[in-house]
């Protein structure tokens, strides 16, 4: 592992986290606005929205570190016809622009709710395309450990899992901020926060289920396509792999249940907040380790 | 059909001396760790005792010299995000260092290990068929350096007419990934790509 690979880990994780956050936030905002009105929904999530931009920007900055000659970075979108790397960068920039346009519209309340929803939907679709091209970059016959269906599938699960838990943490942070300005937990905001966190807890458990189907599937497919990778994963990197499984299981599963339960009973906001933070931290570290293993166990087909 | 330049390699004649590799290194002034042309030793076997005698058991070894094959379907150029790696009209696949962003994606995509990163320059480098020598009507440096006359360079259609169509033996990968512009005269022990009984040996090299 070197700077170059850590740059790729940072970029892919942060970019996926921002796409996931954007999608999750959009869904929550939409349903909250339907139920309790726009004002309440904005109060719940507008500040979280503004956190997504810097995360994406940080990820994109990190991606420059894996280039030997970053001065030419702007030329890297010239081969859209055949290069998934070009497409990845193209959709990355497009997602950043669409997301920023939406964030400004939402923050300044430009245009109607419906128009803003359409813009958000477009940005979300670009985000989905971004994650798809990110995964296709790794689908090459010369990289057998990557060239398996679990690569795109697990990129999407990571995207949503990080999105759900990052937004869980962001909502809690936002809630304490609102509370400090306007104390009293009987407010609608408290109810909305609990509603969303209950939903996040449930979603993270479901996503964990997907993750625990994909992980063994990955190992199995990899054992067929690149036995050296599979051997490394359970041998040399066995401890990291075990840690990765444990962290995601604890964060998304065990703490997901706690989150759901704490959010179901009023008056438990402190516990709920702590659980949301820790769950996010566990899953983030778990996913980073997972991405580390993805690169670290890669083998090359042919001469290298 | 479009013009396509390529290499011919006679594995039956090659003795694994690596003169081609060194000639390339010298001609292109390559740093340690970068070798546009490399010679791989492929072999296997063991010795088994029978009484007081040790007899060879399937012992074989042969060498394969390979550089960039200027493939007819170059996966390196396909994945390159900047278009720095591209196929020229004469079939040569070349890196334009002014375009290269140093992402090393081509390195992942090439099954022959041909694109090699130059750390000092921050860009990808690879065999360019000695295009400057070609322009003067000369051969690439490796071809003229070989003491066994095991290498030839030229129009791949002509080379195929002269030497046949074999384009993959171990340790080279199957040819269907990139369709290399390469013709090989197999060694008598040559193993089919992907079905070899041996392994790459003689890996220790600091050049
Ligand atoms: S050998 Fe590798 S670098 Fe050369 S053309 Fe083929 S794929 Fe590209
Ligand atoms: S390292 Fe250079 S030549 Fe290779 S894919 Fe990247 S931009 Fe293209």
Short mmCIF file of C-alpha atoms and ligand atoms in Angstrom, two decimals:
data_model
loop_
_atom_site.label_atom_id
_atom_site.label_comp_id
_atom_site.label_asym_id
_atom_site.label_seq_id
_atom_site.Cartn_x
_atom_site.Cartn_y
_atom_site.Cartn_z
CA UNK A 1 0.00 0.00 0.00
CA UNK A 2 1.26 3.42 -0.92
CA UNK A 3 0.08 7.00 -1.28
CA UNK A 4 -1.41 6.17 -4.64
CA UNK A 5 -3.66 3.44 -3.33
CA UNK A 6 -4.71 5.42 -0.25
CA UNK A 7 -5.65 8.23 -2.62
CA UNK A 8 -7.92 5.84 -4.51
CA UNK A 9 -9.43 4.47 -1.29
CA UNK A 10 -10.13 8.00 -0.04
CA UNK A 11 -11.58 9.11 -3.33
CA UNK A 12 -13.86 6.12 -3.91
CA UNK A 13 -15.13 6.04 -0.32
CA UNK A 14 -15.79 9.78 -0.06
CA UNK A 15 -17.38 10.05 -3.49
CA UNK A 16 -19.64 7.09 -2.78
CA UNK A 17 -20.50 8.49 0.64
CA UNK A 18 -21.56 11.78 -0.90
CA UNK A 19 -23.69 10.12 -3.58
CA UNK A 20 -25.33 7.92 -0.95
CA UNK A 21 -25.88 10.85 1.39
CA UNK A 22 -27.44 12.88 -1.39
CA UNK A 23 -29.86 10.09 -2.28
CA UNK A 24 -30.79 9.30 1.32
CA UNK A 25 -31.23 12.96 2.13
CA UNK A 26 -33.45 13.42 -0.91
CA UNK A 27 -35.72 10.56 0.09
CA UNK A 28 -36.03 11.73 3.70
CA UNK A 29 -36.60 15.33 2.70
CA UNK A 30 -39.25 14.41 0.18
CA UNK A 31 -41.28 12.30 2.59
CA UNK A 32 -40.83 14.69 5.52
CA UNK A 33 -42.05 17.58 3.40
CA UNK A 34 -45.08 15.55 2.29
CA UNK A 35 -45.90 14.73 5.91
CA UNK A 36 -44.96 17.79 7.94
CA UNK A 37 -44.49 20.55 5.43
CA UNK A 38 -41.51 22.05 3.70
CA UNK A 39 -40.37 24.26 6.55
CA UNK A 40 -39.95 21.40 8.97
CA UNK A 41 -38.21 19.29 6.34
CA UNK A 42 -35.79 22.09 5.51
CA UNK A 43 -34.99 22.59 9.17
CA UNK A 44 -34.29 18.89 9.52
CA UNK A 45 -31.98 18.44 6.57
CA UNK A 46 -30.73 21.64 4.91
CA UNK A 47 -27.57 21.86 7.01
CA UNK A 48 -26.80 18.20 6.35
CA UNK A 49 -27.09 18.93 2.63
CA UNK A 50 -24.33 21.51 2.89
CA UNK A 51 -22.02 18.93 4.46
CA UNK A 52 -22.07 16.78 1.32
CA UNK A 53 -20.26 19.23 -0.93
CA UNK A 54 -17.03 19.42 1.08
CA UNK A 55 -16.94 15.61 1.39
CA UNK A 56 -17.10 15.25 -2.39
CA UNK A 57 -14.57 18.04 -2.92
CA UNK A 58 -12.18 16.37 -0.48
CA UNK A 59 -12.56 13.06 -2.30
CA UNK A 60 -11.89 14.63 -5.67
CA UNK A 61 -8.84 16.43 -4.33
CA UNK A 62 -7.55 13.12 -2.95
CA UNK A 63 -8.00 11.52 -6.36
CA UNK A 64 -5.42 13.90 -7.79
CA UNK A 65 -2.82 12.35 -5.49
CA UNK A 66 -2.83 9.12 -7.44
CA UNK A 67 -1.74 10.85 -10.63
CA UNK A 68 1.90 11.02 -11.63
CA UNK A 69 1.27 14.13 -13.66
CA UNK A 70 -1.76 15.98 -12.22
CA UNK A 71 -1.16 19.03 -14.42
CA UNK A 72 -2.83 17.07 -17.20
CA UNK A 73 -5.84 16.15 -15.06
CA UNK A 74 -8.18 18.32 -17.12
CA UNK A 75 -7.36 16.21 -20.18
CA UNK A 76 -8.65 13.07 -18.50
CA UNK A 77 -12.19 13.43 -19.84
CA UNK A 78 -11.16 13.28 -23.49
CA UNK A 79 -11.67 9.56 -24.03
CA UNK A 80 -15.35 9.23 -23.05
CA UNK A 81 -15.90 6.92 -25.99
CA UNK A 82 -14.04 3.94 -24.52
CA UNK A 83 -12.50 4.81 -21.15
CA UNK A 84 -14.48 4.21 -17.97
CA UNK A 85 -11.96 6.36 -16.15
CA UNK A 86 -12.91 9.28 -18.39
CA UNK A 87 -16.57 8.57 -17.72
CA UNK A 88 -15.96 8.37 -13.98
CA UNK A 89 -14.35 11.80 -13.97
CA UNK A 90 -17.03 13.19 -16.26
CA UNK A 91 -19.88 11.99 -14.03
CA UNK A 92 -17.95 13.05 -10.94
CA UNK A 93 -17.70 16.62 -12.15
CA UNK A 94 -21.28 16.57 -13.42
CA UNK A 95 -22.53 15.27 -10.06
CA UNK A 96 -20.60 18.00 -8.24
CA UNK A 97 -22.09 20.68 -10.49
CA UNK A 98 -25.67 19.34 -10.35
CA UNK A 99 -25.40 18.85 -6.59
CA UNK A 100 -24.06 22.37 -6.12
CA UNK A 101 -26.84 23.85 -8.27
CA UNK A 102 -29.41 22.01 -6.21
CA UNK A 103 -27.78 23.01 -2.92
CA UNK A 104 -27.84 26.70 -3.87
CA UNK A 105 -31.46 26.47 -5.04
CA UNK A 106 -32.48 24.68 -1.87
CA UNK A 107 -30.54 26.96 0.47
CA UNK A 108 -31.80 30.16 -1.12
CA UNK A 109 -35.21 28.65 -1.85
CA UNK A 110 -35.00 29.40 -5.55
CA UNK A 111 -37.89 28.04 -7.65
CA UNK A 112 -40.72 25.88 -6.39
CA UNK A 113 -40.55 22.71 -4.33
CA UNK A 114 -41.37 20.62 -7.41
CA UNK A 115 -38.73 22.22 -9.60
CA UNK A 116 -36.12 21.70 -6.90
CA UNK A 117 -37.20 18.09 -6.59
CA UNK A 118 -36.64 17.57 -10.29
CA UNK A 119 -33.15 19.08 -10.06
CA UNK A 120 -32.39 16.85 -7.08
CA UNK A 121 -33.63 13.80 -8.97
CA UNK A 122 -31.41 14.62 -11.93
CA UNK A 123 -28.41 15.03 -9.62
CA UNK A 124 -29.22 11.72 -7.92
CA UNK A 125 -29.40 9.91 -11.27
CA UNK A 126 -26.02 11.38 -12.21
CA UNK A 127 -24.76 10.12 -8.85
CA UNK A 128 -25.96 6.60 -9.64
CA UNK A 129 -24.19 6.81 -13.00
CA UNK A 130 -21.05 8.01 -11.20
CA UNK A 131 -21.00 4.99 -8.89
CA UNK A 132 -21.60 2.72 -11.88
CA UNK A 133 -18.66 4.14 -13.82
CA UNK A 134 -16.51 4.01 -10.69
CA UNK A 135 -17.11 0.28 -10.52
CA UNK A 136 -16.65 -0.31 -14.26
CA UNK A 137 -13.14 1.14 -14.01
CA UNK A 138 -12.21 -2.06 -12.20
CA UNK A 139 -13.98 -4.50 -14.51
CA UNK A 140 -11.08 -5.70 -16.65
CA UNK A 141 -10.13 -9.23 -17.66
CA UNK A 142 -6.56 -8.44 -16.60
CA UNK A 143 -7.71 -7.86 -13.00
CA UNK A 144 -9.59 -11.10 -12.23
CA UNK A 145 -10.20 -10.40 -8.53
CA UNK A 146 -12.09 -7.23 -9.50
CA UNK A 147 -13.75 -8.43 -12.66
CA UNK A 148 -16.70 -9.99 -10.86
CA UNK A 149 -20.32 -8.88 -10.50
CA UNK A 150 -19.85 -8.14 -6.80
CA UNK A 151 -17.70 -5.11 -7.65
CA UNK A 152 -20.56 -2.91 -8.94
CA UNK A 153 -23.06 -4.42 -6.49
CA UNK A 154 -20.90 -3.83 -3.43
CA UNK A 155 -20.05 -0.30 -4.59
CA UNK A 156 -23.77 0.45 -4.50
CA UNK A 157 -24.28 -1.15 -1.10
CA UNK A 158 -21.33 0.82 0.28
CA UNK A 159 -22.78 3.97 -1.24
CA UNK A 160 -26.14 3.52 0.48
CA UNK A 161 -24.76 2.21 3.76
CA UNK A 162 -22.39 5.14 4.16
CA UNK A 163 -25.12 7.48 2.96
CA UNK A 164 -27.61 6.28 5.56
CA UNK A 165 -25.19 6.34 8.49
CA UNK A 166 -23.48 9.58 7.50
CA UNK A 167 -26.85 11.25 7.31
CA UNK A 168 -27.83 9.69 10.62
CA UNK A 169 -24.82 11.34 12.24
CA UNK A 170 -25.40 14.61 10.38
CA UNK A 171 -29.07 14.75 11.45
CA UNK A 172 -28.10 14.25 15.08
CA UNK A 173 -25.48 16.99 14.86
CA UNK A 174 -28.02 19.27 13.24
CA UNK A 175 -30.57 18.42 15.89
CA UNK A 176 -28.29 19.42 18.76
CA UNK A 177 -27.57 22.63 16.92
CA UNK A 178 -31.27 23.40 16.57
CA UNK A 179 -31.87 22.42 20.19
CA UNK A 180 -29.25 24.84 21.44
CA UNK A 181 -30.95 27.66 19.60
CA UNK A 182 -34.42 26.55 20.55
CA UNK A 183 -34.48 24.14 23.53
CA UNK A 184 -37.24 21.71 24.33
CA UNK A 185 -37.58 18.27 22.88
CA UNK A 186 -41.30 18.29 22.50
CA UNK A 187 -40.86 20.16 19.25
CA UNK A 188 -41.81 18.67 15.91
CA UNK A 189 -38.14 18.49 15.02
CA UNK A 190 -37.51 15.98 17.75
CA UNK A 191 -40.28 13.76 16.45
CA UNK A 192 -39.01 14.07 12.90
CA UNK A 193 -35.47 13.28 13.96
CA UNK A 194 -36.62 10.18 15.77
CA UNK A 195 -38.71 9.14 12.76
CA UNK A 196 -35.77 9.48 10.39
CA UNK A 197 -33.31 7.75 12.67
CA UNK A 198 -35.68 4.86 13.13
CA UNK A 199 -35.81 4.63 9.38
CA UNK A 200 -32.00 4.85 9.14
CA UNK A 201 -31.60 2.10 11.73
CA UNK A 202 -33.88 -0.16 9.74
CA UNK A 203 -32.25 0.69 6.41
CA UNK A 204 -28.78 -0.03 7.77
CA UNK A 205 -29.87 -3.47 8.96
CA UNK A 206 -31.33 -4.27 5.55
CA UNK A 207 -28.17 -3.03 3.81
CA UNK A 208 -26.05 -5.07 6.16
CA UNK A 209 -28.02 -8.07 4.97
CA UNK A 210 -27.02 -7.27 1.37
CA UNK A 211 -23.43 -6.74 2.43
CA UNK A 212 -23.33 -10.13 4.10
CA UNK A 213 -24.62 -11.78 0.96
CA UNK A 214 -22.14 -9.97 -1.26
CA UNK A 215 -19.04 -10.55 0.85
CA UNK A 216 -19.08 -14.35 0.78
CA UNK A 217 -20.14 -14.19 -2.86
CA UNK A 218 -17.10 -12.04 -3.58
CA UNK A 219 -14.80 -14.49 -1.84
CA UNK A 220 -16.37 -17.37 -3.76
CA UNK A 221 -16.18 -15.66 -7.15
CA UNK A 222 -12.66 -14.50 -6.45
CA UNK A 223 -11.60 -18.00 -5.46
CA UNK A 224 -12.68 -19.04 -8.96
CA UNK A 225 -11.21 -16.14 -10.92
CA UNK A 226 -8.10 -15.38 -8.89
CA UNK A 227 -7.29 -17.91 -6.21
CA UNK A 228 -4.22 -15.90 -5.16
CA UNK A 229 -6.51 -13.00 -4.19
CA UNK A 230 -8.78 -15.24 -2.17
CA UNK A 231 -5.78 -16.79 -0.43
CA UNK A 232 -4.43 -13.35 0.46
CA UNK A 233 -7.81 -12.26 1.80
CA UNK A 234 -8.14 -15.09 4.26
CA UNK A 235 -4.41 -15.56 4.86
CA UNK A 236 -2.13 -12.54 4.87
CA UNK A 237 -5.01 -10.10 5.34
CA UNK A 238 -7.20 -12.40 7.41
CA UNK A 239 -7.16 -10.16 10.47
CA UNK A 240 -8.04 -7.05 8.49
CA UNK A 241 -10.83 -8.96 6.78
CA UNK A 242 -12.18 -10.18 10.13
CA UNK A 243 -12.00 -6.64 11.51
CA UNK A 244 -13.78 -5.32 8.45
CA UNK A 245 -16.60 -7.84 8.90
CA UNK A 246 -16.84 -7.20 12.63
CA UNK A 247 -16.97 -3.41 12.29
CA UNK A 248 -19.68 -3.42 9.66
CA UNK A 249 -21.63 -6.02 11.57
CA UNK A 250 -21.40 -4.06 14.81
CA UNK A 251 -21.97 -0.68 13.21
CA UNK A 252 -24.78 -1.45 10.80
CA UNK A 253 -26.30 -4.46 12.54
CA UNK A 254 -25.99 -4.30 16.30
CA UNK A 255 -25.94 -0.52 16.53
CA UNK A 256 -28.61 -0.38 13.81
CA UNK A 257 -30.92 -2.26 16.15
CA UNK A 258 -29.98 -0.01 19.06
CA UNK A 259 -30.58 3.01 16.88
CA UNK A 260 -33.98 1.73 15.90
CA UNK A 261 -34.94 1.02 19.50
CA UNK A 262 -33.61 4.28 20.95
CA UNK A 263 -35.37 6.21 18.21
CA UNK A 264 -38.62 4.40 18.97
CA UNK A 265 -38.85 5.62 22.55
CA UNK A 266 -39.09 9.36 23.28
CA UNK A 267 -36.65 10.83 25.77
CA UNK A 268 -33.72 8.66 24.57
CA UNK A 269 -32.28 11.33 22.28
CA UNK A 270 -28.88 11.40 23.99
CA UNK A 271 -28.40 7.66 23.64
CA UNK A 272 -29.75 7.72 20.13
CA UNK A 273 -27.32 10.46 19.15
CA UNK A 274 -24.33 8.63 20.57
CA UNK A 275 -25.37 5.40 18.86
CA UNK A 276 -25.75 7.20 15.52
CA UNK A 277 -22.24 8.66 15.76
CA UNK A 278 -20.58 5.40 16.77
CA UNK A 279 -22.46 3.40 14.14
CA UNK A 280 -21.27 5.82 11.46
CA UNK A 281 -17.69 5.67 12.71
CA UNK A 282 -17.67 1.85 12.77
CA UNK A 283 -19.17 1.48 9.33
CA UNK A 284 -16.90 4.13 7.84
CA UNK A 285 -13.77 2.41 9.16
CA UNK A 286 -15.20 -0.98 8.15
CA UNK A 287 -15.84 0.18 4.59
CA UNK A 288 -12.42 1.83 4.34
CA UNK A 289 -10.83 -1.46 5.38
CA UNK A 290 -13.01 -3.24 2.83
CA UNK A 291 -11.81 -0.95 0.07
CA UNK A 292 -8.25 -1.38 1.28
CA UNK A 293 -8.64 -5.14 0.88
CA UNK A 294 -10.15 -4.66 -2.56
CA UNK A 295 -6.92 -3.02 -3.75
CA UNK A 296 -4.50 -4.97 -1.58
CA UNK A 297 -5.64 -8.39 -2.79
CA UNK A 298 -5.73 -7.48 -6.48
CA UNK A 299 -3.79 -9.72 -8.83
CA UNK A 300 -2.85 -9.25 -12.45
CA UNK A 301 -3.63 -11.62 -15.27
CA UNK A 302 -0.77 -11.99 -17.71
CA UNK A 303 2.68 -10.52 -17.37
CA UNK A 304 3.17 -7.56 -15.09
CA UNK B 1 -6.60 -4.02 -43.95
CA UNK B 2 -4.80 -1.21 -42.24
CA UNK B 3 -1.04 -1.39 -41.92
CA UNK B 4 0.14 -3.08 -38.77
CA UNK B 5 3.74 -3.30 -37.65
CA UNK B 6 4.79 -6.03 -35.26
CA UNK B 7 7.48 -8.33 -33.92
CA UNK B 8 8.49 -11.87 -34.78
CA UNK B 9 10.15 -13.89 -32.03
CA UNK B 10 11.86 -17.22 -32.54
CA UNK B 11 11.61 -19.05 -29.22
CA UNK B 12 13.34 -22.07 -30.69
CA UNK B 13 16.46 -19.99 -31.32
CA UNK B 14 16.44 -17.79 -28.21
CA UNK B 15 19.04 -18.76 -25.62
CA UNK B 16 17.86 -16.33 -22.96
CA UNK B 17 20.95 -14.09 -23.04
CA UNK B 18 18.88 -10.89 -22.64
CA UNK B 19 20.96 -8.91 -25.09
CA UNK B 20 17.73 -7.52 -26.58
CA UNK B 21 16.62 -6.33 -23.13
CA UNK B 22 19.93 -4.61 -22.53
CA UNK B 23 20.06 -3.08 -26.02
CA UNK B 24 16.57 -1.63 -25.43
CA UNK B 25 17.58 -0.33 -22.04
CA UNK B 26 20.62 1.36 -23.54
CA UNK B 27 18.84 2.79 -26.57
CA UNK B 28 16.00 4.23 -24.47
CA UNK B 29 18.15 5.14 -21.47
CA UNK B 30 15.78 3.40 -19.07
CA UNK B 31 15.97 3.72 -15.27
CA UNK B 32 16.29 0.77 -12.89
CA UNK B 33 13.06 -1.20 -12.82
CA UNK B 34 11.87 -0.11 -16.26
CA UNK B 35 12.46 -2.54 -19.10
CA UNK B 36 10.44 -2.10 -22.27
CA UNK B 37 11.64 -5.47 -23.51
CA UNK B 38 11.96 -8.31 -21.09
CA UNK B 39 13.08 -11.90 -21.37
CA UNK B 40 11.11 -14.39 -19.32
CA UNK B 41 12.37 -17.83 -18.43
CA UNK B 42 9.66 -20.42 -18.31
CA UNK B 43 10.17 -23.93 -17.12
CA UNK B 44 9.57 -26.69 -14.66
CA UNK B 45 10.64 -30.15 -13.68
CA UNK B 46 12.59 -31.89 -11.00
CA UNK B 47 15.17 -34.60 -10.45
CA UNK B 48 14.17 -37.94 -9.01
CA UNK B 49 16.54 -40.41 -7.39
CA UNK B 50 16.58 -43.92 -8.76
CA UNK B 51 19.20 -45.93 -6.95
CA UNK B 52 22.42 -43.94 -7.09
CA UNK B 53 21.29 -41.99 -10.10
CA UNK B 54 19.28 -38.79 -10.25
CA UNK B 55 17.24 -38.64 -13.42
CA UNK B 56 15.43 -35.60 -14.82
CA UNK B 57 11.70 -35.66 -14.49
CA UNK B 58 9.98 -33.44 -17.05
CA UNK B 59 12.72 -30.84 -16.86
CA UNK B 60 12.29 -28.11 -19.41
CA UNK B 61 13.03 -24.43 -19.77
CA UNK B 62 12.76 -21.92 -22.56
CA UNK B 63 12.82 -18.14 -22.89
CA UNK B 64 10.34 -15.65 -24.26
CA UNK B 65 11.38 -12.14 -25.16
CA UNK B 66 8.48 -9.71 -25.18
CA UNK B 67 7.96 -5.97 -25.43
CA UNK B 68 4.81 -4.11 -26.39
CA UNK B 69 2.97 -6.09 -29.05
CA UNK B 70 1.32 -3.02 -30.57
CA UNK B 71 -1.90 -4.99 -30.31
CA UNK B 72 -4.64 -4.88 -32.89
CA UNK B 73 -7.15 -4.34 -30.08
CA UNK B 74 -5.01 -2.48 -27.55
CA UNK B 75 -6.76 -2.52 -24.17
CA UNK B 76 -4.24 0.07 -22.96
CA UNK B 77 -5.49 2.65 -25.46
CA UNK B 78 -9.09 1.70 -24.82
CA UNK B 79 -8.89 2.54 -21.11
CA UNK B 80 -6.53 5.53 -21.31
CA UNK B 81 -8.63 8.53 -20.16
CA UNK B 82 -6.58 11.19 -21.92
CA UNK B 83 -6.00 9.57 -25.27
CA UNK B 84 -2.26 9.76 -24.52
CA UNK B 85 -2.01 6.11 -25.51
CA UNK B 86 -3.18 5.72 -29.06
CA UNK B 87 -2.67 3.67 -32.16
CA UNK B 88 -0.87 5.31 -35.04
CA UNK B 89 -1.68 4.72 -38.72
CA UNK B 90 1.21 2.26 -39.00
CA UNK B 91 -0.21 0.22 -36.12
CA UNK B 92 2.32 1.30 -33.50
CA UNK B 93 0.73 2.00 -30.12
CA UNK B 94 2.47 5.04 -28.67
CA UNK B 95 2.33 7.12 -25.48
CA UNK B 96 2.23 10.86 -25.89
CA UNK B 97 3.95 12.03 -22.70
CA UNK B 98 2.48 15.55 -23.08
CA UNK B 99 -1.02 14.09 -22.77
CA UNK B 100 -0.36 11.45 -20.10
CA UNK B 101 -1.82 12.17 -16.67
CA UNK B 102 0.11 9.33 -15.02
CA UNK B 103 -2.96 7.45 -13.80
CA UNK B 104 -1.38 4.08 -14.64
CA UNK B 105 -4.71 2.69 -15.79
CA UNK B 106 -3.03 1.28 -18.92
CA UNK B 107 -0.70 -0.70 -16.66
CA UNK B 108 -3.74 -2.48 -15.21
CA UNK B 109 -5.24 -3.13 -18.61
CA UNK B 110 -2.24 -4.51 -20.52
CA UNK B 111 -1.75 -8.27 -20.16
CA UNK B 112 1.89 -8.07 -21.28
CA UNK B 113 3.28 -5.65 -18.70
CA UNK B 114 4.29 -3.33 -21.52
CA UNK B 115 3.40 0.13 -20.18
CA UNK B 116 5.84 0.92 -17.40
CA UNK B 117 5.69 3.96 -15.18
CA UNK B 118 8.60 6.36 -15.04
CA UNK B 119 8.58 7.63 -11.46
CA UNK B 120 10.94 10.50 -12.18
CA UNK B 121 8.89 11.82 -15.08
CA UNK B 122 5.51 10.94 -13.57
CA UNK B 123 4.28 9.56 -16.87
CA UNK B 124 3.85 6.22 -18.57
CA UNK B 125 6.53 4.95 -20.93
CA UNK B 126 6.71 1.93 -23.21
CA UNK B 127 8.20 0.41 -26.33
CA UNK B 128 7.71 2.68 -29.32
CA UNK B 129 9.24 0.28 -31.80
CA UNK B 130 12.25 2.64 -31.93
CA UNK B 131 10.23 4.89 -34.21
CA UNK B 132 13.22 7.17 -34.78
CA UNK B 133 15.28 4.27 -36.13
CA UNK B 134 12.32 3.05 -38.19
CA UNK B 135 12.05 6.49 -39.77
CA UNK B 136 15.66 6.09 -40.93
CA UNK B 137 14.87 2.70 -42.40
CA UNK B 138 16.61 0.82 -39.60
CA UNK B 139 15.45 -1.95 -37.29
CA UNK B 140 14.52 -1.47 -33.62
CA UNK B 141 17.60 -1.77 -31.39
CA UNK B 142 16.57 -5.14 -29.90
CA UNK B 143 16.23 -6.78 -33.32
CA UNK B 144 19.71 -5.84 -34.49
CA UNK B 145 21.28 -6.70 -31.13
CA UNK B 146 20.11 -10.32 -30.97
CA UNK B 147 23.07 -12.67 -31.53
CA UNK B 148 20.71 -15.52 -32.43
CA UNK B 149 18.67 -13.55 -34.98
CA UNK B 150 15.61 -14.49 -32.94
CA UNK B 151 13.82 -11.16 -33.45
CA UNK B 152 12.39 -9.51 -36.54
CA UNK B 153 10.27 -6.44 -36.97
CA UNK B 154 8.05 -5.40 -39.83
CA UNK B 155 4.63 -5.60 -41.42
CA UNK B 156 2.78 -8.21 -39.41
CA UNK B 157 1.00 -9.62 -42.49
CA UNK B 158 4.39 -10.33 -44.08
CA UNK B 159 5.78 -11.79 -40.87
CA UNK B 160 2.75 -14.07 -40.60
CA UNK B 161 3.11 -15.17 -44.20
CA UNK B 162 6.74 -16.03 -43.49
CA UNK B 163 6.51 -17.51 -40.00
CA UNK B 164 2.94 -18.60 -39.31
CA UNK B 165 0.27 -17.50 -36.89
CA UNK B 166 1.32 -18.57 -33.42
CA UNK B 167 0.87 -15.57 -31.13
CA UNK B 168 0.70 -17.04 -27.64
CA UNK B 169 2.80 -19.52 -25.67
CA UNK B 170 3.41 -19.58 -21.95
CA UNK B 171 4.12 -17.39 -20.09
CA UNK B 172 2.29 -15.01 -22.45
CA UNK B 173 -1.48 -14.78 -21.86
CA UNK B 174 -4.03 -15.95 -24.41
CA UNK B 175 -4.05 -13.71 -27.46
CA UNK B 176 -7.81 -13.11 -27.51
CA UNK B 177 -7.60 -10.30 -24.96
CA UNK B 178 -5.80 -7.79 -27.18
CA UNK B 179 -4.83 -9.56 -30.42
CA UNK B 180 -1.09 -8.86 -30.27
CA UNK B 181 0.78 -8.07 -33.47
CA UNK B 182 3.21 -10.83 -32.66
CA UNK B 183 4.39 -13.98 -34.39
CA UNK B 184 6.17 -16.69 -32.43
CA UNK B 185 8.10 -19.70 -33.56
CA UNK B 186 7.52 -21.97 -30.58
CA UNK B 187 10.28 -23.70 -28.69
CA UNK B 188 10.02 -27.49 -28.79
CA UNK B 189 8.95 -27.46 -25.16
CA UNK B 190 6.51 -24.57 -25.62
CA UNK B 191 3.34 -24.81 -23.56
CA UNK B 192 -0.03 -23.47 -24.65
CA UNK B 193 -1.03 -20.22 -22.94
CA UNK B 194 -3.21 -20.82 -19.93
CA UNK B 195 -2.45 -24.54 -19.95
CA UNK B 196 1.21 -24.49 -19.00
CA UNK B 197 2.81 -27.06 -16.74
CA UNK B 198 5.56 -24.68 -15.68
CA UNK B 199 6.14 -21.33 -14.10
CA UNK B 200 8.21 -18.22 -14.59
CA UNK B 201 11.63 -18.75 -13.09
CA UNK B 202 14.69 -16.55 -12.77
CA UNK B 203 12.82 -13.56 -11.38
CA UNK B 204 15.70 -12.04 -9.44
CA UNK B 205 16.80 -9.05 -11.42
CA UNK B 206 17.81 -5.53 -10.47
CA UNK B 207 18.05 -3.92 -13.84
S1 LIG C 1 1.08 -5.02 -25.43
FE1 LIG C 1 -0.02 -3.89 -23.85
S2 LIG C 1 0.73 -1.78 -24.09
FE2 LIG C 1 1.26 -2.85 -25.98
S3 LIG C 1 -0.49 -2.44 -27.33
FE3 LIG C 1 -0.88 -4.39 -26.32
S4 LIG C 1 -2.16 -3.83 -24.58
FE4 LIG C 1 -1.17 -1.95 -25.27
S1 LIG C 2 -0.90 6.53 -17.37
FE1 LIG C 2 -0.95 7.95 -19.11
S2 LIG C 2 -0.97 6.61 -20.90
FE2 LIG C 2 -1.53 5.31 -19.16
S3 LIG C 2 -3.78 5.35 -19.08
FE3 LIG C 2 -3.07 7.02 -17.73
S4 LIG C 2 -3.03 8.83 -19.05
FE4 LIG C 2 -3.11 7.04 -20.42
#
